[in-house]
C-alpha cells in the first residue's frame, strides 16, 4: 500500500498540477487567443519560444530556471525582496517551472481551436451587439470547449508526470517539492520495488483514466454538436 | 435616417473599390453586381466589419452620426445593425430560440418588432427548441433573418441571404422578405447577383461593376434601360407599377391599371385600389404593327418604340413607352427588319405572361 510519505507526495503532486492548470487557464488562454488572431510579425518569434519546452530536455530548462531562481539573480533576487524567502527549492519555484514547462501543452490545442473557430460567428455576435469580451465568453469559450478540455487535461497530466525539471529546481523536500515521480525514483534507488510498483501503477492508471476522460468528453461533445 | 457611404479602398489581387452611395431611410436598396464587383465589401464596410488599411478611405454617416471616417470608428457592436450573412453564421452551440435570445438580450434599441411578431412572420414557432445544426437550408436562413430583426436595429444588411439555398426554399422565403418591406420602417440593404430576387424585393437599385457604381435609381427606372447589363440578362424583364382596378369574379381575373393601359391577371387577393407591382419578361412580349385581331392573348398594350438595341445578334431588345412606364420586348432582328420597326413608331405589344411581384399597400 501507499506509505504516508507517498500520500503526502501524491497530494502535493495533485496540488501542483491543479495550481499550474489554473494559472495556465488565466495566462495561457489570452496568449493562445493572441497567437490565433494576431497578424503581427512578432508572432513568428513568440510561437517557437512557447514551443521550446516540447523539445528541450527538461534538465536544460531546469538548469536555466535554477540559475534564474538563485537569490543573486534577477528573478530570484526580486522574489527574495518581495517575499523575504528564497525562491529555489520551494513549491512556488515548482509552480513557475511547471507553468513554463506545460505552457505549449496548454496553448497549442487551444490556439488550434481558436483558429478553427473562424471570424464568421464572432462577426455575427458583434453585429448583434456583443462586445469583444462578451463575444469571447458567449461564443468562443463554448465553441472551443473541446480545446479547453484538451488543453487543461494535457497540462494537468503533463505536470503530474514531470521529473527532470522538478529535480533541478525543486530538489526532494517532503511536503514541499517531493512529488510522485521523485518519490518513485527514490523507491527504485533504494530497491523498494513494492512501493515503487504502487506508485508507478497508480500513475499509469491515473494517466489512462485522464486520457479516457478527455476522449470521452470530446466524443460526447462531438456527437452533440456534430462538428 | 439616410445612410451615406464614401468608400475608397484597395485590396490585394488588384481589387479596387471606389464608390459613393446614398441609401434612403426606408425600403429595400439592392446592391447588384457580379462577384468581384465589390457589393459584399460595401456591406461589410457599412457594418464596420471591414476597417480600412493604410491608404484606404472609408467615410460612413448614418443620419447625423458619423460611423467612420479618418478620425472615428464605431465598432459593429455599437452600430445597431442587423446583418444576415450569406452563410447565416448561426451560433452552432445554441438552439433556434437560443440564437434569437442571444440577439434579444443584447437588443440595441427599443424600437423594432417583438420576438413574438418575428417568430410569427417567419413561422419559427415549431423550431424554437431545435439545435441549429439540425435545420434545413431554408430554416437556417429564416432563423438568420429573424435574429437580425429581433435585435431592434436601425439598419438591416443582407448579404445574399438566399444565396445558399435551393429554389424551392427560396420561393418560400421571398414572401417573408416581402412582408418585412411592409412591416419595417428602417432601411434594408440587400446584396444579390440575382436579378429575379432584386426585381421582386427592391425599391431602389445600385448597380456595381468592378468596384464602381455604374447606375442607381428605382428598380422600375433601371430595369428597362437598354444600356445596362441587367436588361440583357436572360431574365430581363420590365416592371410596371399598377393599381388594382377591379375583379372579374366570373372568370377569376383581376384588372390592373396603369397610365399606359390595363392588364388582366389571375384574380388577386386584395381590394380594388391597392397597388401591385408586376414583372413582364422581355421574352414574353411580341410586337405587332396593327391591333391583333382574334387571339387568345388578353393583354395587348399600345406603345411607342423608345429605342432598339443596336447589335448584330439574332434577338434584340426593344424598349417601349406606355404612358409613363416602360416595357421591354425581346424580338428577332429578322422581325425588326421585316416589320420595319423604327424608333418613334406605335406598335401593339402582346404580353404572354405577367408575374405579380408584390402585393403591398401604400399609405
Coordinates of C-alpha atoms in Angstrom, one line a residue:
Chain A
X1 CA 0.0 0.0 0.0
X2 CA 1.0 3.7 -0.1
X3 CA 3.3 4.8 2.7
X4 CA 2.3 8.0 4.5
X5 CA 5.1 9.9 2.8
X6 CA 3.9 8.7 -0.6
X7 CA 0.4 10.0 0.2
X8 CA 1.9 13.4 1.0
X9 CA 3.8 13.2 -2.3
X10 CA 0.5 12.4 -4.1
X11 CA -1.4 15.3 -2.6
X12 CA 1.5 17.6 -3.4
X13 CA 1.6 16.4 -7.0
X14 CA -2.2 17.0 -7.4
X15 CA -1.9 20.4 -5.8
X16 CA 1.0 21.3 -8.1
X17 CA -0.9 20.1 -11.2
X18 CA -4.1 21.9 -10.2
X19 CA -2.4 25.2 -9.4
X20 CA -0.4 25.0 -12.7
X21 CA -3.5 24.3 -14.7
X22 CA -5.4 27.2 -13.1
X23 CA -2.6 29.6 -13.8
X24 CA -2.3 28.4 -17.4
X25 CA -6.1 28.9 -17.8
X26 CA -5.6 32.5 -16.8
X27 CA -2.3 33.2 -18.6
X28 CA -2.3 30.7 -21.4
X29 CA -5.8 31.5 -22.7
X30 CA -5.1 35.1 -23.6
X31 CA -1.8 34.0 -25.1
X32 CA -3.4 31.4 -27.2
X33 CA -6.1 33.9 -28.3
X34 CA -3.4 36.4 -29.2
X35 CA -1.4 33.8 -31.2
X36 CA -4.5 32.7 -33.0
X37 CA -5.6 36.2 -34.0
X38 CA -2.6 38.4 -34.3
X39 CA -1.3 39.4 -37.7
X40 CA 1.9 40.9 -36.2
X41 CA 5.3 39.6 -37.3
X42 CA 6.5 39.1 -33.7
X43 CA 4.3 36.0 -33.5
X44 CA 6.9 34.2 -35.6
X45 CA 9.3 34.7 -32.7
X46 CA 6.8 34.1 -29.8
X47 CA 5.5 30.8 -31.2
X48 CA 8.8 28.9 -31.2
X49 CA 9.7 30.3 -27.7
X50 CA 6.4 29.0 -26.3
X51 CA 7.0 25.6 -28.0
X52 CA 10.6 25.2 -26.7
X53 CA 9.6 23.0 -23.8
X54 CA 8.3 20.5 -26.2
X55 CA 11.7 19.6 -27.5
X56 CA 14.1 20.9 -24.9
X57 CA 15.4 18.3 -22.3
X58 CA 13.7 19.2 -19.0
X59 CA 17.1 19.2 -17.3
X60 CA 18.2 22.0 -19.7
X61 CA 15.1 24.1 -18.8
X62 CA 15.6 23.2 -15.1
X63 CA 19.2 24.2 -15.2
X64 CA 18.4 27.7 -16.6
X65 CA 15.5 28.1 -14.2
X66 CA 17.7 27.1 -11.3
X67 CA 20.1 29.8 -12.2
X68 CA 17.3 32.4 -12.7
X69 CA 15.9 31.5 -9.3
X70 CA 19.1 31.9 -7.4
X71 CA 19.0 34.7 -4.8
X72 CA 21.7 36.6 -6.5
X73 CA 20.0 36.6 -9.9
X74 CA 17.3 39.0 -11.2
X75 CA 14.2 36.8 -10.7
X76 CA 15.4 35.1 -7.5
X77 CA 16.6 38.4 -6.1
X78 CA 13.3 40.1 -6.8
X79 CA 11.4 37.2 -5.2
X80 CA 13.6 37.4 -2.1
X81 CA 12.9 41.1 -1.8
X82 CA 9.2 40.8 -2.2
X83 CA 8.6 37.7 -0.1
X84 CA 11.6 37.5 2.2
X85 CA 12.3 33.9 1.3
X86 CA 14.5 32.4 -1.4
X87 CA 12.7 31.0 -4.5
X88 CA 14.7 28.0 -5.4
X89 CA 13.7 24.6 -3.9
X90 CA 10.2 25.8 -2.9
X91 CA 6.7 24.9 -4.1
X92 CA 6.4 28.3 -5.8
X93 CA 9.5 27.5 -7.8
X94 CA 7.9 24.2 -8.9
X95 CA 4.7 26.1 -9.9
X96 CA 6.7 28.6 -12.0
X97 CA 8.7 25.9 -13.6
X98 CA 5.6 23.8 -14.4
X99 CA 3.7 26.7 -15.9
X100 CA 6.6 27.3 -18.3
X101 CA 7.2 23.7 -19.0
X102 CA 3.5 22.9 -19.6
X103 CA 2.7 26.1 -21.5
X104 CA 2.8 24.6 -25.0
X105 CA 0.7 21.7 -24.0
X106 CA -1.9 24.2 -23.0
X107 CA -1.6 26.9 -25.7
X108 CA -1.3 24.6 -28.7
X109 CA -4.6 22.8 -28.6
X110 CA -6.3 26.0 -27.6
X111 CA -4.7 28.1 -30.3
X112 CA -5.8 25.5 -32.9
X113 CA -9.3 25.6 -31.5
X114 CA -9.4 29.4 -31.7
X115 CA -8.1 29.3 -35.2
X116 CA -10.7 26.8 -36.3
X117 CA -13.4 29.0 -34.8
X118 CA -13.3 31.3 -37.7
X119 CA -14.2 35.0 -37.8
X120 CA -17.8 34.5 -39.0
X121 CA -19.5 33.6 -35.8
X122 CA -17.7 36.3 -33.9
X123 CA -18.6 38.8 -36.5
X124 CA -22.2 37.7 -36.3
X125 CA -22.1 38.1 -32.5
X126 CA -20.6 41.6 -32.9
X127 CA -23.4 42.7 -35.3
X128 CA -25.9 41.5 -32.6
X129 CA -24.3 43.9 -30.2
X130 CA -21.9 41.7 -28.3
X131 CA -18.8 43.4 -27.0
X132 CA -15.4 41.8 -27.5
X133 CA -15.2 40.2 -24.0
X134 CA -18.9 39.1 -24.3
X135 CA -18.1 37.5 -27.7
X136 CA -15.2 35.6 -26.1
X137 CA -17.2 34.2 -23.3
X138 CA -20.5 33.6 -25.1
X139 CA -19.2 32.3 -28.4
X140 CA -15.5 31.4 -28.3
X141 CA -15.5 29.6 -25.0
X142 CA -18.5 27.3 -25.6
X143 CA -17.5 26.6 -29.2
X144 CA -13.9 25.8 -28.2
X145 CA -14.8 23.7 -25.2
X146 CA -13.0 20.7 -26.7
X147 CA -9.9 22.8 -27.0
X148 CA -10.2 23.9 -23.3
X149 CA -10.7 20.3 -22.1
X150 CA -7.8 19.0 -24.1
X151 CA -5.5 21.9 -23.1
X152 CA -6.4 21.7 -19.4
X153 CA -6.1 17.9 -19.1
X154 CA -2.9 17.7 -21.1
X155 CA -1.2 20.3 -19.0
X156 CA -2.6 18.8 -15.8
X157 CA -1.4 15.3 -16.8
X158 CA 1.9 16.6 -18.0
X159 CA 2.6 18.4 -14.8
X160 CA 1.8 15.2 -12.8
X161 CA 4.4 13.4 -14.9
X162 CA 7.2 16.0 -14.6
X163 CA 10.5 14.8 -13.3
X164 CA 13.6 16.3 -14.7
X165 CA 12.7 19.9 -14.1
X166 CA 11.4 19.2 -10.6
X167 CA 14.6 17.5 -9.7
X168 CA 16.6 20.5 -10.9
X169 CA 14.7 23.3 -9.3
X170 CA 12.7 21.6 -6.5
X171 CA 15.0 19.1 -5.1
X172 CA 13.5 16.5 -2.8
X173 CA 11.8 18.2 0.2
X174 CA 8.9 16.1 1.6
X175 CA 5.6 18.1 1.6
X176 CA 7.2 21.0 -0.3
X177 CA 8.8 19.7 -3.5
X178 CA 8.8 15.9 -3.3
X179 CA 6.3 15.0 -6.0
X180 CA 5.2 11.5 -7.1
X181 CA 7.8 11.0 -9.8
X182 CA 10.6 11.9 -7.4
X183 CA 9.2 9.6 -4.7
X184 CA 9.1 6.8 -7.3
X185 CA 12.7 7.4 -8.2
X186 CA 13.7 7.3 -4.5
X187 CA 11.9 4.0 -4.1
X188 CA 13.7 2.4 -7.0
X189 CA 17.0 3.9 -5.9
X190 CA 16.6 2.2 -2.5
X191 CA 15.3 -1.0 -4.1
X192 CA 11.8 -0.6 -2.5
X193 CA 10.1 -2.3 -5.5
X194 CA 6.8 -3.0 -3.8
X195 CA 6.3 0.7 -3.0
X196 CA 7.6 1.6 -6.5
X197 CA 5.0 -0.7 -8.0
X198 CA 2.2 1.0 -6.2
X199 CA 3.3 4.4 -7.3
X200 CA 4.1 3.5 -10.9
X201 CA 0.9 1.5 -11.3
X202 CA -1.1 4.4 -9.7
X203 CA 0.4 6.9 -12.1
X204 CA -0.2 4.7 -15.0
X205 CA -3.8 4.2 -14.1
X206 CA -4.3 7.9 -13.4
X207 CA -2.9 8.8 -16.8
X208 CA -5.1 6.3 -18.5
X209 CA -8.2 7.5 -16.8
X210 CA -7.3 11.1 -17.5
X211 CA -7.0 10.4 -21.2
X212 CA -10.2 8.3 -21.2
X213 CA -12.0 11.2 -19.8
X214 CA -10.6 13.6 -22.3
X215 CA -11.5 11.4 -25.3
X216 CA -14.9 10.6 -23.7
X217 CA -15.7 14.3 -23.2
X218 CA -14.6 15.2 -26.8
X219 CA -16.7 12.4 -28.2
X220 CA -19.8 13.4 -26.3
X221 CA -19.3 17.0 -27.4
X222 CA -18.7 15.9 -31.0
X223 CA -21.9 13.9 -31.1
X224 CA -23.9 16.6 -29.6
X225 CA -22.9 19.3 -32.0
X226 CA -21.8 17.1 -34.9
X227 CA -18.7 19.1 -35.7
Chain B
X1 CA -32.4 58.1 -41.5
X2 CA -30.3 58.2 -44.6
X3 CA -27.1 56.3 -44.8
X4 CA -24.2 57.7 -46.8
X5 CA -21.0 56.0 -47.6
X6 CA -17.9 57.0 -49.5
X7 CA -15.5 54.2 -49.7
X8 CA -12.2 54.0 -51.5
X9 CA -10.1 51.0 -50.8
X10 CA -7.6 48.8 -52.4
X11 CA -7.1 45.1 -51.7
X12 CA -4.5 42.6 -52.9
X13 CA -5.2 40.9 -56.2
X14 CA -5.8 44.4 -57.8
X15 CA -9.3 44.8 -56.4
X16 CA -10.3 48.5 -56.1
X17 CA -13.4 49.9 -54.7
X18 CA -14.4 53.5 -55.3
X19 CA -18.0 54.2 -54.5
X20 CA -20.2 56.9 -53.1
X21 CA -23.6 55.5 -52.2
X22 CA -26.7 57.0 -50.6
X23 CA -29.3 54.7 -49.1
X24 CA -32.7 56.2 -48.3
X25 CA -34.1 55.8 -44.8
X26 CA -36.8 53.4 -45.7
X27 CA -37.3 50.5 -48.1
X28 CA -35.0 47.9 -49.7
X29 CA -32.0 49.2 -51.5
X30 CA -30.3 46.4 -53.5
X31 CA -26.6 46.3 -54.4
X32 CA -26.4 44.4 -57.6
X33 CA -23.4 43.2 -59.5
X34 CA -21.3 40.1 -60.4
X35 CA -18.9 38.5 -58.0
X36 CA -15.9 40.7 -57.6
X37 CA -18.0 43.9 -58.2
X38 CA -17.5 44.9 -54.5
X39 CA -21.0 44.6 -53.2
X40 CA -20.1 42.4 -50.2
X41 CA -17.2 44.6 -49.3
X42 CA -19.5 47.7 -49.3
X43 CA -21.9 45.8 -47.0
X44 CA -19.1 44.8 -44.6
X45 CA -17.9 48.4 -44.5
X46 CA -21.4 49.6 -43.6
X47 CA -21.4 47.0 -40.8
X48 CA -17.9 48.0 -39.5
X49 CA -16.5 44.6 -40.3
X50 CA -14.0 46.0 -42.7
X51 CA -11.6 48.5 -41.4
X52 CA -9.6 50.4 -43.9
X53 CA -6.0 49.6 -44.4
X54 CA -3.3 52.2 -45.0
X55 CA -4.3 54.4 -47.9
X56 CA -7.9 53.5 -47.8
X57 CA -10.6 56.0 -47.1
X58 CA -13.9 54.9 -45.6
X59 CA -16.5 57.6 -44.6
X60 CA -19.8 56.4 -43.4
X61 CA -22.6 58.5 -41.9
X62 CA -25.9 57.3 -40.7
X63 CA -28.3 60.2 -40.2
X64 CA -26.3 62.7 -38.1
X65 CA -23.9 60.2 -36.7
X66 CA -20.5 59.6 -38.2
X67 CA -19.9 55.9 -38.0
X68 CA -16.5 56.0 -39.6
X69 CA -14.0 58.5 -41.1
X70 CA -10.3 59.1 -40.7
X71 CA -10.7 60.0 -37.0
X72 CA -13.7 57.9 -35.9
X73 CA -14.6 54.3 -35.9
X74 CA -17.8 53.0 -34.3
X75 CA -17.3 49.2 -33.9
X76 CA -20.0 46.9 -35.2
X77 CA -21.5 46.1 -31.8
X78 CA -22.3 49.8 -31.4
X79 CA -23.8 50.5 -34.8
X80 CA -27.3 49.0 -34.0
X81 CA -27.4 46.9 -37.2
X82 CA -28.7 43.5 -38.1
X83 CA -26.5 41.5 -40.5
X84 CA -27.8 38.5 -42.4
X85 CA -24.7 36.6 -43.6
X86 CA -24.7 34.6 -46.8
X87 CA -23.8 31.5 -44.8
X88 CA -26.1 32.5 -41.9
X89 CA -23.4 32.2 -39.2
X90 CA -25.9 31.0 -36.6
X91 CA -24.3 30.2 -33.3
X92 CA -23.9 26.4 -33.5
X93 CA -24.0 25.7 -29.8
X94 CA -27.4 27.2 -29.4
X95 CA -30.9 26.3 -30.5
X96 CA -33.1 28.5 -32.8
X97 CA -34.6 30.1 -29.7
X98 CA -31.1 30.4 -28.2
X99 CA -29.9 32.3 -31.2
X100 CA -32.9 34.7 -31.0
X101 CA -32.4 35.1 -27.3
X102 CA -28.7 35.9 -27.9
X103 CA -29.8 38.8 -30.1
X104 CA -32.7 39.9 -27.7
X105 CA -30.6 40.0 -24.6
X106 CA -28.2 42.3 -26.5
X107 CA -31.0 44.2 -28.1
X108 CA -29.7 47.5 -29.2
X109 CA -32.7 49.8 -29.3
X110 CA -36.2 49.5 -28.0
X111 CA -37.7 50.0 -31.5
X112 CA -38.5 47.2 -33.9
X113 CA -40.6 44.2 -33.9
X114 CA -41.0 41.9 -30.8
X115 CA -39.9 38.3 -30.6
X116 CA -43.5 37.0 -31.0
X117 CA -44.1 39.1 -34.1
X118 CA -40.9 37.9 -35.8
X119 CA -41.5 34.3 -34.8
X120 CA -44.9 34.6 -36.4
X121 CA -43.8 36.3 -39.6
X122 CA -41.1 33.8 -40.2
X123 CA -43.0 30.8 -38.9
X124 CA -40.3 29.7 -36.5
X125 CA -42.7 28.7 -33.6
X126 CA -42.2 24.9 -34.1
X127 CA -38.4 25.2 -34.5
X128 CA -37.6 27.2 -31.4
X129 CA -36.1 24.3 -29.4
X130 CA -34.3 22.7 -32.3
X131 CA -30.5 22.8 -32.4
X132 CA -29.5 24.9 -35.4
X133 CA -27.2 22.1 -36.6
X134 CA -30.4 20.2 -37.5
X135 CA -32.1 22.8 -39.6
X136 CA -32.7 22.7 -43.4
X137 CA -31.2 25.5 -45.6
X138 CA -34.4 27.4 -45.7
X139 CA -34.9 27.2 -41.9
X140 CA -31.3 28.3 -41.3
X141 CA -31.8 31.5 -43.4
X142 CA -35.2 32.2 -41.8
X143 CA -33.5 32.0 -38.4
X144 CA -30.7 34.2 -39.5
X145 CA -33.2 36.8 -40.7
X146 CA -35.3 36.6 -37.5
X147 CA -32.1 37.0 -35.5
X148 CA -31.3 40.3 -37.3
X149 CA -34.9 41.5 -36.8
X150 CA -35.2 40.9 -33.1
X151 CA -32.0 42.8 -32.4
X152 CA -34.1 46.0 -32.5
X153 CA -31.9 47.6 -35.1
X154 CA -31.8 50.8 -37.2
X155 CA -30.5 49.2 -40.3
X156 CA -30.5 45.7 -41.8
X157 CA -27.8 44.5 -44.0
X158 CA -28.4 41.3 -46.0
X159 CA -25.6 39.6 -47.9
X160 CA -27.2 37.2 -50.5
X161 CA -29.5 35.8 -47.8
X162 CA -31.0 33.4 -50.3
X163 CA -27.7 32.5 -51.9
X164 CA -27.0 29.2 -50.2
X165 CA -30.5 27.6 -50.5
X166 CA -32.4 25.8 -53.2
X167 CA -35.0 27.2 -55.5
X168 CA -37.9 25.8 -53.6
X169 CA -36.8 27.1 -50.2
X170 CA -36.1 30.4 -51.9
X171 CA -39.7 30.6 -53.2
X172 CA -40.9 30.1 -49.6
X173 CA -38.7 32.8 -48.1
X174 CA -39.2 35.5 -50.6
X175 CA -42.7 36.3 -49.4
X176 CA -41.3 36.6 -45.8
X177 CA -38.9 39.2 -47.1
X178 CA -41.6 40.9 -49.0
X179 CA -43.5 41.1 -45.7
X180 CA -40.7 42.9 -44.0
X181 CA -40.9 45.5 -46.6
X182 CA -44.3 46.4 -45.3
X183 CA -43.8 45.9 -41.6
X184 CA -40.5 47.7 -41.1
X185 CA -39.8 51.4 -41.2
X186 CA -36.0 51.0 -41.4
X187 CA -33.7 50.8 -44.4
X188 CA -32.6 47.4 -45.7
X189 CA -29.5 47.0 -47.9
X190 CA -29.8 43.8 -49.9
X191 CA -26.8 42.4 -51.7
X192 CA -27.5 40.0 -54.6
X193 CA -26.3 39.0 -58.0
X194 CA -29.7 37.6 -59.0
X195 CA -32.0 40.0 -60.9
X196 CA -35.0 37.9 -60.1
X197 CA -34.6 38.5 -56.4
X198 CA -34.0 42.1 -56.8
X199 CA -36.8 43.0 -59.1
X200 CA -39.0 41.1 -56.6
X201 CA -37.9 42.8 -53.5
X202 CA -36.0 46.0 -54.0
X203 CA -37.3 49.6 -54.3
X204 CA -34.0 51.1 -55.3
X205 CA -31.1 49.6 -57.1
X206 CA -27.4 50.4 -57.1
X207 CA -25.5 48.6 -59.9
X208 CA -21.9 47.9 -59.4
X209 CA -19.2 46.9 -61.8
X210 CA -15.5 46.3 -60.9
X211 CA -15.7 48.4 -57.7
X212 CA -17.7 51.3 -59.2
X213 CA -21.3 52.4 -59.2
X214 CA -22.5 52.4 -62.8
X215 CA -26.1 53.2 -62.2
X216 CA -28.5 53.9 -59.4
X217 CA -32.2 54.6 -59.2
X218 CA -35.5 52.9 -58.7
X219 CA -35.8 49.3 -59.9
X220 CA -38.5 50.4 -62.3
X221 CA -36.4 53.1 -63.9
X222 CA -33.3 50.9 -64.2
X223 CA -34.8 47.5 -65.2
X224 CA -35.8 48.7 -68.7
X225 CA -32.7 50.7 -69.6
X226 CA -31.0 49.1 -72.6
X227 CA -27.6 50.5 -71.8
X228 CA -27.4 48.5 -68.5
X229 CA -26.4 44.9 -68.3
X230 CA -29.4 43.9 -66.3
X231 CA -31.6 44.4 -69.3
X232 CA -29.5 41.9 -71.2
X233 CA -29.8 39.2 -68.7
X234 CA -31.7 36.1 -69.9
X235 CA -34.2 37.0 -67.2
X236 CA -34.5 40.6 -68.5
X237 CA -38.0 42.0 -67.7
X238 CA -39.8 45.2 -67.3
X239 CA -41.5 46.1 -64.1
X240 CA -44.8 48.0 -64.0
X241 CA -46.4 49.7 -61.0
X242 CA -50.2 49.3 -61.3
X243 CA -53.3 50.0 -59.3
X244 CA -55.9 47.2 -58.9
X245 CA -58.9 48.3 -60.9
X246 CA -61.4 45.6 -60.0
X247 CA -62.2 41.9 -60.1
X248 CA -63.9 39.7 -62.7
X249 CA -65.4 37.1 -60.4
X250 CA -66.9 35.0 -63.2
X251 CA -63.6 34.3 -64.9
X252 CA -61.5 34.6 -61.7
X253 CA -59.5 37.5 -63.0
X254 CA -58.4 41.0 -61.9
X255 CA -57.8 44.1 -63.8
X256 CA -54.7 46.2 -63.2
X257 CA -54.5 49.8 -64.4
X258 CA -51.5 51.9 -65.2
X259 CA -51.3 55.1 -67.2
X260 CA -50.4 53.3 -70.4
X261 CA -53.3 50.8 -70.4
X262 CA -54.6 47.8 -68.5
X263 CA -53.5 44.3 -67.7
X264 CA -55.7 41.3 -67.0
X265 CA -54.2 38.9 -64.4
X266 CA -55.3 35.9 -62.4
X267 CA -57.5 37.1 -59.5
X268 CA -55.6 38.9 -56.8
X269 CA -56.4 38.6 -53.2
X270 CA -56.6 42.3 -52.4
X271 CA -59.1 45.1 -52.6
X272 CA -59.6 47.4 -55.6
X273 CA -57.4 50.5 -55.3
X274 CA -54.4 48.7 -53.8
X275 CA -51.0 48.9 -55.6
X276 CA -49.4 45.9 -57.3
X277 CA -46.0 45.6 -58.9
X278 CA -45.8 43.2 -61.9
X279 CA -42.9 41.8 -63.8
X280 CA -43.2 41.2 -67.6
X281 CA -40.3 39.1 -69.0
X282 CA -39.0 40.6 -72.2
X283 CA -39.1 37.2 -74.0
X284 CA -42.9 37.0 -73.3
X285 CA -43.6 40.2 -75.2
X286 CA -44.1 40.1 -79.0
X287 CA -44.8 43.1 -81.3
X288 CA -47.4 43.7 -84.0
X289 CA -47.9 46.8 -86.2
X290 CA -51.7 46.5 -86.3
X291 CA -54.1 45.8 -83.4
X292 CA -54.1 42.0 -83.4
X293 CA -57.5 40.5 -84.3
X294 CA -58.5 37.2 -82.9
X295 CA -56.0 36.0 -80.4
X296 CA -56.0 34.2 -77.0
X297 CA -53.7 36.8 -75.6
X298 CA -55.6 39.1 -73.3
X299 CA -53.0 41.7 -72.7
X300 CA -52.3 44.0 -75.6
X301 CA -50.8 47.4 -74.9
X302 CA -50.4 50.2 -77.3
X303 CA -46.9 51.5 -77.0
X304 CA -44.3 53.7 -78.7
X305 CA -40.8 52.4 -79.6
X306 CA -38.3 54.3 -77.5
X307 CA -35.1 52.6 -78.6
X308 CA -33.9 49.5 -80.3
X309 CA -30.8 47.7 -79.2
X310 CA -28.0 48.1 -81.8
X311 CA -26.2 44.8 -82.1
X312 CA -25.7 42.1 -84.6
X313 CA -27.1 39.2 -82.6
X314 CA -30.2 37.3 -83.5
X315 CA -32.5 38.6 -80.8
X316 CA -32.6 42.3 -79.9
X317 CA -34.2 44.2 -77.1
X318 CA -36.8 46.8 -77.9
X319 CA -37.8 49.4 -75.3
X320 CA -41.3 50.7 -75.4
X321 CA -43.0 53.6 -73.7
X322 CA -46.6 53.0 -72.5
X323 CA -47.8 56.1 -70.6
X324 CA -45.1 57.0 -68.1
X325 CA -43.8 53.4 -67.8
X326 CA -41.7 51.1 -70.0
X327 CA -41.9 47.7 -71.5
X328 CA -39.1 45.5 -72.8
X329 CA -39.6 43.1 -75.7
X330 CA -37.1 40.6 -77.0
X331 CA -37.6 40.3 -80.7
X332 CA -35.6 38.7 -83.5
X333 CA -33.5 41.1 -85.7
X334 CA -35.2 39.5 -88.6
X335 CA -38.7 40.5 -87.4
X336 CA -37.5 44.0 -86.7
X337 CA -36.2 44.4 -90.3
X338 CA -39.3 42.7 -91.9
X339 CA -41.7 44.9 -89.9
X340 CA -39.5 47.9 -90.5
X341 CA -39.6 48.8 -86.8
X342 CA -38.2 52.2 -86.0
X343 CA -37.9 54.5 -83.0
X344 CA -41.0 56.6 -82.6
X345 CA -43.3 54.1 -84.2
X346 CA -46.5 53.0 -82.5
X347 CA -46.8 49.2 -82.0
X348 CA -49.0 46.7 -80.2
X349 CA -47.2 44.7 -77.5
X350 CA -48.8 41.3 -76.9
X351 CA -48.0 40.1 -73.4
X352 CA -48.0 36.4 -72.8
X353 CA -47.3 36.4 -69.1
X354 CA -47.5 38.8 -66.2
X355 CA -45.9 37.8 -62.9
X356 CA -47.2 39.6 -59.8
X357 CA -44.3 40.7 -57.6
X358 CA -45.6 42.4 -54.6
X359 CA -48.9 43.0 -53.0
X360 CA -48.2 45.9 -50.8
X361 CA -50.3 48.8 -49.8
X362 CA -49.0 52.3 -49.9
X363 CA -50.3 54.6 -47.3

